[in-house]
PDB file of C-alpha atoms in Angstrom:
ATOM      1  CA  MET A   4      -0.092  -0.030   0.452  1.00 48.00           C
ATOM      2  CA  HIS A   5       1.067   3.598  -1.062  1.00 47.00           C
ATOM      3  CA  HIS A   6       1.652   5.454   2.248  1.00 44.00           C
ATOM      4  CA  ILE A   7       1.183   9.658   1.203  1.00 44.00           C
ATOM      5  CA  ALA A   8       2.601  12.211   3.879  1.00 45.00           C
ATOM      6  CA  ARG A   9       0.825  14.923   1.915  1.00 39.00           C
ATOM      7  CA  SER A  10      -1.159  15.467  -0.936  1.00 37.00           C
ATOM      8  CA  ALA A  11      -1.924  19.130  -1.458  1.00 35.00           C
ATOM      9  CA  ALA A  12      -5.324  19.704  -3.432  1.00 34.00           C
ATOM     10  CA  ALA A  13      -4.566  21.668  -6.282  1.00 36.00           C
ATOM     11  CA  ALA A  14      -6.156  22.577  -9.681  1.00 35.00           C
ATOM     12  CA  THR A  15      -6.596  24.427 -13.135  1.00 35.00           C
ATOM     13  CA  ALA A  16      -4.906  27.608 -12.957  1.00 36.00           C
ATOM     14  CA  SER A  17      -6.913  29.192 -16.255  1.00 34.00           C
ATOM     15  CA  VAL A  18     -10.280  29.855 -13.826  1.00 30.00           C
ATOM     16  CA  ALA A  19      -8.232  30.883 -10.411  1.00 35.00           C
ATOM     17  CA  LEU A  20      -6.705  33.732 -12.979  1.00 35.00           C
ATOM     18  CA  ILE A  21      -9.260  34.473 -14.967  1.00 30.00           C
ATOM     19  CA  ALA A  22     -11.078  34.998 -11.004  1.00 34.00           C
ATOM     20  CA  THR A  23      -7.308  37.336 -10.880  1.00 32.00           C
ATOM     21  CA  GLY A  24      -8.263  39.132 -14.127  1.00 33.00           C
ATOM     22  CA  LEU A  25      -5.035  37.445 -15.376  1.00 31.00           C
ATOM     23  CA  THR A  26      -5.660  36.127 -18.878  1.00 30.00           C
ATOM     24  CA  THR A  27      -2.260  34.057 -20.645  1.00 33.00           C
ATOM     25  CA  GLY A  28      -4.247  31.373 -21.406  1.00 34.00           C
ATOM     26  CA  VAL A  29      -1.722  29.110 -18.720  1.00 43.00           C
ATOM     27  CA  GLY A  30      -2.442  26.641 -17.330  1.00 51.00           C
ATOM     28  CA  VAL A  31      -0.727  26.232 -14.256  1.00 59.00           C
ATOM     29  CA  GLY A  32      -0.964  24.226 -11.007  1.00 56.00           C
ATOM     30  CA  VAL A  33      -2.553  25.811  -8.524  1.00 57.00           C
ATOM     31  CA  ALA A  34      -3.694  25.157  -4.752  1.00 49.00           C
ATOM     32  CA  SER A  35      -6.921  25.535  -3.223  1.00 44.00           C
ATOM     33  CA  ALA A  36      -7.184  28.512  -1.002  1.00 44.00           C
ATOM     34  CA  ASP A  37      -7.341  26.150   1.494  1.00 45.00           C
ATOM     35  CA  ALA A  38      -4.697  23.923   1.069  1.00 65.00           C
ATOM     36  CA  GLU A  39      -1.317  24.313   2.905  1.00 86.00           C
ATOM     37  CA  CYS A  40       1.347  25.121   0.574  1.00 96.00           C
ATOM     38  CA  GLN A  41       3.753  22.613   1.144  1.00 97.00           C
ATOM     39  CA  ALA A  42       7.103  23.201  -0.068  1.00 98.00           C
ATOM     40  CA  SER A  43       7.773  19.161   0.236  1.00 98.00           C
ATOM     41  CA  SER A  44       5.986  15.463   0.705  1.00 98.00           C
ATOM     42  CA  HIS A  45       6.648  12.448   0.261  1.00 98.00           C
ATOM     43  CA  GLY A  46       5.736   9.048  -0.029  1.00 98.00           C
ATOM     44  CA  THR A  47       6.415   5.597   0.795  1.00 97.00           C
ATOM     45  CA  HIS A  48       5.736   1.275  -0.923  1.00 97.00           C
ATOM     46  CA  LYS A  49       6.889  -1.405   1.579  1.00 94.00           C
ATOM     47  CA  SER A  50       8.157  -4.361  -0.934  1.00 90.00           C
ATOM     48  CA  THR A  51       7.558  -7.994  -1.459  1.00 84.00           C
ATOM     49  CA  VAL A  52      11.248  -8.418  -0.128  1.00 84.00           C
ATOM     50  CA  GLY A  53       9.899  -6.692   2.932  1.00 88.00           C
ATOM     51  CA  ARG A  54      11.888  -3.154   1.704  1.00 93.00           C
ATOM     52  CA  THR A  55      10.281  -0.074   2.500  1.00 96.00           C
ATOM     53  CA  TYR A  56      10.952   2.208  -0.267  1.00 97.00           C
ATOM     54  CA  THR A  57      10.615   5.924  -0.465  1.00 98.00           C
ATOM     55  CA  TYR A  58      10.210   8.446  -2.146  1.00 98.00           C
ATOM     56  CA  GLU A  59      10.002  12.411  -1.719  1.00 99.00           C
ATOM     57  CA  LYS A  60       9.947  16.095  -3.605  1.00 99.00           C
ATOM     58  CA  SER A  61      11.239  19.614  -2.408  1.00 99.00           C
ATOM     59  CA  VAL A  62      11.664  22.575  -4.533  1.00 98.00           C
ATOM     60  CA  ASP A  63      12.174  26.498  -3.419  1.00 95.00           C
ATOM     61  CA  ARG A  64       9.782  27.676  -1.038  1.00 96.00           C
ATOM     62  CA  GLU A  65       9.157  30.991  -3.164  1.00 97.00           C
ATOM     63  CA  ALA A  66       9.819  31.676  -6.599  1.00 97.00           C
ATOM     64  CA  ALA A  67       9.752  34.738  -8.975  1.00 96.00           C
ATOM     65  CA  ASN A  68       7.937  34.412 -12.648  1.00 90.00           C
ATOM     66  CA  GLY A  69       9.549  35.143 -15.143  1.00 92.00           C
ATOM     67  CA  ASN A  70      13.362  32.639 -13.420  1.00 96.00           C
ATOM     68  CA  THR A  71      13.297  29.987 -12.634  1.00 97.00           C
ATOM     69  CA  VAL A  72      12.321  27.109  -9.879  1.00 98.00           C
ATOM     70  CA  THR A  73      14.446  23.588  -8.900  1.00 98.00           C
ATOM     71  CA  TYR A  74      12.770  21.201  -7.941  1.00 99.00           C
ATOM     72  CA  THR A  75      14.215  18.197  -5.441  1.00 99.00           C
ATOM     73  CA  LEU A  76      13.507  13.922  -6.732  1.00 99.00           C
ATOM     74  CA  THR A  77      14.948  11.619  -4.429  1.00 98.00           C
ATOM     75  CA  ILE A  78      14.306   7.888  -4.157  1.00 98.00           C
ATOM     76  CA  SER A  79      15.542   6.176  -1.353  1.00 97.00           C
ATOM     77  CA  THR A  80      15.632   2.444   0.047  1.00 96.00           C
ATOM     78  CA  SER A  81      15.624   0.616   3.690  1.00 95.00           C
ATOM     79  CA  GLY A  82      17.646  -2.102   2.050  1.00 92.00           C
ATOM     80  CA  GLY A  83      18.520  -4.273  -0.215  1.00 91.00           C
ATOM     81  CA  ILE A  84      20.212  -2.946  -3.708  1.00 93.00           C
ATOM     82  CA  PRO A  85      17.715  -2.371  -5.719  1.00 95.00           C
ATOM     83  CA  ILE A  86      18.140  -0.815  -9.015  1.00 96.00           C
ATOM     84  CA  VAL A  87      15.162   2.322 -10.191  1.00 98.00           C
ATOM     85  CA  ARG A  88      15.534   2.178 -14.293  1.00 98.00           C
ATOM     86  CA  LYS A  89      13.721   4.962 -14.471  1.00 98.00           C
ATOM     87  CA  ILE A  90      12.260   8.791 -12.289  1.00 99.00           C
ATOM     88  CA  VAL A  91      10.052  11.028 -13.241  1.00 99.00           C
ATOM     89  CA  ASP A  92       9.184  14.330 -12.663  1.00 99.00           C
ATOM     90  CA  PHE A  93       6.074  15.753 -13.776  1.00 99.00           C
ATOM     91  CA  PRO A  94       6.169  20.242 -12.769  1.00 98.00           C
ATOM     92  CA  PRO A  95       2.727  21.874 -13.253  1.00 98.00           C
ATOM     93  CA  PRO A  96       0.525  21.707 -15.966  1.00 94.00           C
ATOM     94  CA  GLY A  97       1.794  25.663 -18.321  1.00 95.00           C
ATOM     95  CA  PHE A  98       5.531  24.560 -17.735  1.00 97.00           C
ATOM     96  CA  GLY A  99       7.477  24.330 -20.163  1.00 97.00           C
ATOM     97  CA  ALA A 100      10.471  21.468 -20.874  1.00 98.00           C
ATOM     98  CA  PRO A 101      12.961  21.732 -18.157  1.00 98.00           C
ATOM     99  CA  ILE A 102      15.900  24.789 -18.527  1.00 98.00           C
ATOM    100  CA  SER A 103      18.248  22.184 -17.474  1.00 98.00           C
ATOM    101  CA  ALA A 104      18.840  18.929 -14.965  1.00 99.00           C
ATOM    102  CA  THR A 105      21.603  17.689 -12.812  1.00 98.00           C
ATOM    103  CA  PHE A 106      21.602  13.615 -10.962  1.00 98.00           C
ATOM    104  CA  THR A 107      23.348  12.748  -8.160  1.00 96.00           C
ATOM    105  CA  HIS A 108      24.181   9.154  -7.153  1.00 89.00           C
ATOM    106  CA  THR A 109      26.779   6.893  -5.933  1.00 86.00           C
ATOM    107  CA  ASP A 110      28.853  10.271  -7.136  1.00 85.00           C
ATOM    108  CA  PRO A 111      28.422  12.533  -4.965  1.00 85.00           C
ATOM    109  CA  LYS A 112      29.446  15.301  -7.537  1.00 91.00           C
ATOM    110  CA  PRO A 113      26.453  15.894  -9.317  1.00 94.00           C
ATOM    111  CA  GLN A 114      26.060  14.365 -13.819  1.00 96.00           C
ATOM    112  CA  THR A 115      24.068  16.647 -16.088  1.00 97.00           C
ATOM    113  CA  ALA A 116      20.859  14.803 -16.389  1.00 97.00           C
ATOM    114  CA  ASN A 117      19.072  14.733 -20.364  1.00 97.00           C
ATOM    115  CA  LEU A 118      15.293  14.285 -20.146  1.00 98.00           C
ATOM    116  CA  SER A 119      12.392  12.326 -22.770  1.00 98.00           C
ATOM    117  CA  PRO A 120       9.213  13.532 -23.019  1.00 98.00           C
ATOM    118  CA  SER A 121       7.519  10.993 -21.274  1.00 97.00           C
ATOM    119  CA  GLY A 122       3.831  11.228 -20.105  1.00 95.00           C
ATOM    120  CA  GLY A 123       3.251  14.412 -19.245  1.00 95.00           C
ATOM    121  CA  GLY A 124       6.124  14.588 -17.344  1.00 98.00           C
ATOM    122  CA  TYR A 125      10.437  13.831 -18.172  1.00 99.00           C
ATOM    123  CA  ALA A 126      12.701  11.288 -17.220  1.00 99.00           C
ATOM    124  CA  LEU A 127      15.675  10.367 -16.405  1.00 99.00           C
ATOM    125  CA  ASN A 128      16.152   7.670 -17.571  1.00 98.00           C
ATOM    126  CA  GLY A 129      18.924   4.538 -17.000  1.00 97.00           C
ATOM    127  CA  SER A 130      19.670   2.358 -14.460  1.00 96.00           C
ATOM    128  CA  TYR A 131      21.084   3.697 -10.947  1.00 96.00           C
ATOM    129  CA  THR A 132      21.331   1.208  -7.428  1.00 95.00           C
ATOM    130  CA  VAL A 133      20.332   2.916  -4.906  1.00 95.00           C
ATOM    131  CA  LYS A 134      21.648   1.926  -1.712  1.00 91.00           C
ATOM    132  CA  GLY A 135      20.945   2.941   1.647  1.00 86.00           C
ATOM    133  CA  ASN A 136      23.299   5.357   2.355  1.00 87.00           C
ATOM    134  CA  ASN A 137      23.158   5.920  -1.474  1.00 92.00           C
ATOM    135  CA  PRO A 138      19.668   6.553  -3.138  1.00 96.00           C
ATOM    136  CA  LEU A 139      19.106   8.361  -6.553  1.00 98.00           C
ATOM    137  CA  ILE A 140      18.673  12.256  -6.489  1.00 98.00           C
ATOM    138  CA  LEU A 141      17.102  14.030  -9.628  1.00 98.00           C
ATOM    139  CA  GLN A 142      17.304  18.405  -9.887  1.00 98.00           C
ATOM    140  CA  THR A 143      15.321  19.295 -12.677  1.00 99.00           C
ATOM    141  CA  THR A 144      14.461  23.819 -12.870  1.00 98.00           C
ATOM    142  CA  TYR A 145      12.417  25.414 -15.204  1.00 98.00           C
ATOM    143  CA  LEU A 146      11.140  28.546 -15.721  1.00 97.00           C
ATOM    144  CA  VAL A 147       8.339  30.288 -13.907  1.00 97.00           C
ATOM    145  CA  PRO A 148       6.238  31.363 -16.414  1.00 95.00           C
ATOM    146  CA  GLU A 149       5.171  35.238 -16.191  1.00 92.00           C
ATOM    147  CA  GLY A 150       2.388  36.812 -15.426  1.00 91.00           C
ATOM    148  CA  ILE A 151       1.406  34.614 -12.837  1.00 94.00           C
ATOM    149  CA  PRO A 152       0.593  37.022  -9.816  1.00 96.00           C
ATOM    150  CA  VAL A 153       2.461  37.411  -7.544  1.00 96.00           C
ATOM    151  CA  GLY A 154       1.464  35.471  -3.789  1.00 96.00           C
ATOM    152  CA  THR A 155      -0.711  32.707  -5.978  1.00 97.00           C
ATOM    153  CA  GLN A 156       0.412  28.951  -5.205  1.00 98.00           C
ATOM    154  CA  VAL A 157       1.904  26.538  -8.284  1.00 98.00           C
ATOM    155  CA  THR A 158       1.157  23.193  -6.917  1.00 98.00           C
ATOM    156  CA  SER A 159       2.901  20.669  -8.694  1.00 98.00           C
ATOM    157  CA  GLY A 160       2.003  17.142 -10.331  1.00 98.00           C
ATOM    158  CA  GLY A 161       3.426  14.202  -8.557  1.00 99.00           C
ATOM    159  CA  MET A 162       5.797  11.707  -9.012  1.00 99.00           C
ATOM    160  CA  ASP A 163       6.614   8.284 -10.998  1.00 98.00           C
ATOM    161  CA  SER A 164       9.580   5.208 -11.662  1.00 98.00           C
ATOM    162  CA  SER A 165      10.225   2.111 -13.319  1.00 98.00           C
ATOM    163  CA  GLY A 166      13.064  -0.760 -11.296  1.00 97.00           C
ATOM    164  CA  THR A 167      13.066  -3.881 -10.064  1.00 96.00           C
ATOM    165  CA  LEU A 168      12.120  -5.199  -7.103  1.00 95.00           C
ATOM    166  CA  GLY A 169       9.326  -2.956  -6.458  1.00 95.00           C
ATOM    167  CA  ILE A 170      10.344  -0.237  -6.723  1.00 96.00           C
ATOM    168  CA  GLY A 171       9.569   2.205  -9.797  1.00 96.00           C
ATOM    169  CA  GLN A 172       5.889   2.919  -8.211  1.00 97.00           C
ATOM    170  CA  ASN A 173       3.433   5.807  -9.503  1.00 98.00           C
ATOM    171  CA  MET A 174       3.532   8.622  -6.824  1.00 98.00           C
ATOM    172  CA  PRO A 175       1.331  10.876  -8.091  1.00 98.00           C
ATOM    173  CA  GLY A 176       0.208  12.413  -4.455  1.00 98.00           C
ATOM    174  CA  VAL A 177       3.727  13.945  -4.427  1.00 98.00           C
ATOM    175  CA  THR A 178       4.004  17.073  -5.242  1.00 98.00           C
ATOM    176  CA  ALA A 179       5.905  19.855  -4.040  1.00 99.00           C
ATOM    177  CA  CYS A 180       4.408  23.833  -3.820  1.00 98.00           C
ATOM    178  CA  PHE A 181       5.826  26.993  -3.729  1.00 98.00           C
ATOM    179  CA  THR A 182       4.931  30.385  -3.730  1.00 98.00           C
ATOM    180  CA  VAL A 183       5.594  32.816  -6.669  1.00 97.00           C
ATOM    181  CA  ARG A 184       6.842  36.597  -4.977  1.00 96.00           C
ATOM    182  CA  ASP A 185       7.621  39.468  -6.459  1.00 92.00           C
ATOM    183  CA  ALA A 186      11.259  39.568  -8.582  1.00 90.00           C
ATOM    184  CA  ASN A 187      14.304  40.712  -6.008  1.00 86.00           C
ATOM    185  CA  ALA A 188      16.619  44.168  -8.598  1.00 77.00           C
ATOM    186  CA  GLY A 189      19.130  41.168  -9.179  1.00 73.00           C
ATOM    187  CA  GLU A 190      16.022  38.827 -10.840  1.00 73.00           C
ATOM    188  CA  THR A 191      15.070  42.401 -12.442  1.00 58.00           C
ATOM    189  CA  VAL A 192      18.123  43.050 -13.984  1.00 47.00           C
ATOM    190  CA  THR A 193      18.329  39.459 -15.392  1.00 46.00           C
ATOM    191  CA  GLY A 194      14.520  39.541 -17.466  1.00 47.00           C
ATOM    192  CA  SER A 195      15.171  43.068 -18.551  1.00 44.00           C
ATOM    193  CA  LEU A 196      18.426  41.915 -19.961  1.00 44.00           C
ATOM    194  CA  ASP A 197      16.541  39.051 -21.583  1.00 47.00           C
ATOM    195  CA  ASP A 198      13.829  41.524 -23.038  1.00 47.00           C
ATOM    196  CA  ASN A 199      16.521  43.141 -24.934  1.00 45.00           C
ATOM    197  CA  GLY A 200      17.374  40.012 -26.460  1.00 46.00           C
ATOM    198  CA  LEU A 201      20.622  39.475 -24.228  1.00 47.00           C
ATOM    199  CA  GLY A 202      19.730  36.415 -23.113  1.00 43.00           C
ATOM    200  CA  SER A 203      19.648  34.987 -19.979  1.00 40.00           C
ATOM    201  CA  SER A 204      22.650  33.335 -20.011  1.00 39.00           C
ATOM    202  CA  ASP A 205      24.300  36.759 -21.362  1.00 37.00           C
ATOM    203  CA  GLY A 206      21.789  38.985 -18.479  1.00 36.00           C
ATOM    204  CA  GLN A 207      24.103  36.345 -15.848  1.00 35.00           C
ATOM    205  CA  LEU A 208      26.246  38.397 -13.508  1.00 34.00           C
ATOM    206  CA  SER A 209      27.348  35.169 -12.476  1.00 34.00           C
ATOM    207  CA  SER A 210      28.178  34.285 -16.139  1.00 34.00           C
ATOM    208  CA  THR A 211      31.330  34.617 -17.779  1.00 37.00           C
ATOM    209  CA  GLY A 212      31.920  37.690 -18.299  1.00 41.00           C
ATOM    210  CA  SER A 213      30.046  38.736 -21.322  1.00 40.00           C
ATOM    211  CA  ILE A 214      28.556  42.336 -19.147  1.00 42.00           C
ATOM    212  CA  ALA A 215      31.609  42.946 -18.889  1.00 45.00           C
ATOM    213  CA  ASP A 216      32.290  42.104 -22.647  1.00 47.00           C
ATOM    214  CA  ILE A 217      28.827  43.844 -24.262  1.00 43.00           C
ATOM    215  CA  LEU A 218      29.551  46.947 -22.122  1.00 45.00           C
ATOM    216  CA  GLY A 219      33.566  47.619 -23.112  1.00 52.00           C
ATOM    217  CA  ASP A 220      32.615  46.511 -26.691  1.00 53.00           C
ATOM    218  CA  ALA A 221      29.706  49.247 -26.812  1.00 49.00           C
ATOM    219  CA  LEU A 222      32.890  51.997 -24.771  1.00 53.00           C
ATOM    220  CA  SER A 223      35.253  50.886 -27.626  1.00 56.00           C
ATOM    221  CA  ARG A 224      32.592  51.577 -30.665  1.00 55.00           C
ATOM    222  CA  ALA A 225      31.424  55.205 -28.792  1.00 52.00           C
ATOM    223  CA  LEU A 226      35.679  55.879 -28.420  1.00 55.00           C
ATOM    224  CA  GLU A 227      35.877  54.924 -33.013  1.00 60.00           C
ATOM    225  CA  GLY A 228      33.381  56.969 -33.499  1.00 56.00           C
ATOM    226  CA  LEU A 229      34.771  60.261 -31.264  1.00 53.00           C
ATOM    227  CA  LEU A 230      38.703  59.700 -32.704  1.00 52.00           C
ATOM    228  CA  GLY A 231      36.480  59.623 -36.102  1.00 56.00           C
ATOM    229  CA  ASN A 232      35.076  62.593 -35.902  1.00 54.00           C
ATOM    230  CA  LEU A 233      38.708  64.256 -34.747  1.00 55.00           C
ATOM    231  CA  SER A 234      40.694  62.546 -37.766  1.00 51.00           C
TER     232      SER A 234
END
């Protein structure tokens, strides 16, 4: 039997967003008004070989629309050595494909995850041995659709998996909820750069000097123009 620690109620956001006056047409999973917005939840499954498997999903508690939000999915075991063949993340309705994803396994260093569409979600396929001290952890990062009102509680879909020894389980109730907040100053600057065609990678202050290159090019052109006029 599956035991779901928490199952946040979800509804299509199109109705909720229309009620707030937003008519972007983007359907986003929204927690109901009387539901508590929980950033994490978990479920368990007891296998026929007497092992207990745990499935967890968590997310940043807050995120600004037009910026990113990251979900963490974890599969662990109380014993034995099951193998996970596939783990699937289901984002909130209305979200696009992940813009990046990583996973950790026996090696604690994150590795790039190449995800593929799978039944409305995004799957990591492979062969991953799960032990007591070596869970499988998948992190997926999505762009939060613009236009969602500040204060909206956004609830994701669940998670799914397949594998050996009964570890493959569908956990639709293992969801995660975050609250949309105002963008901070740095995020606003980044968004403005994106809007002006510089691209998210060029606009990041932590990128490899791209902003400095842009400013340097602008100054160089200005100096060239000035020297040309003097000559």
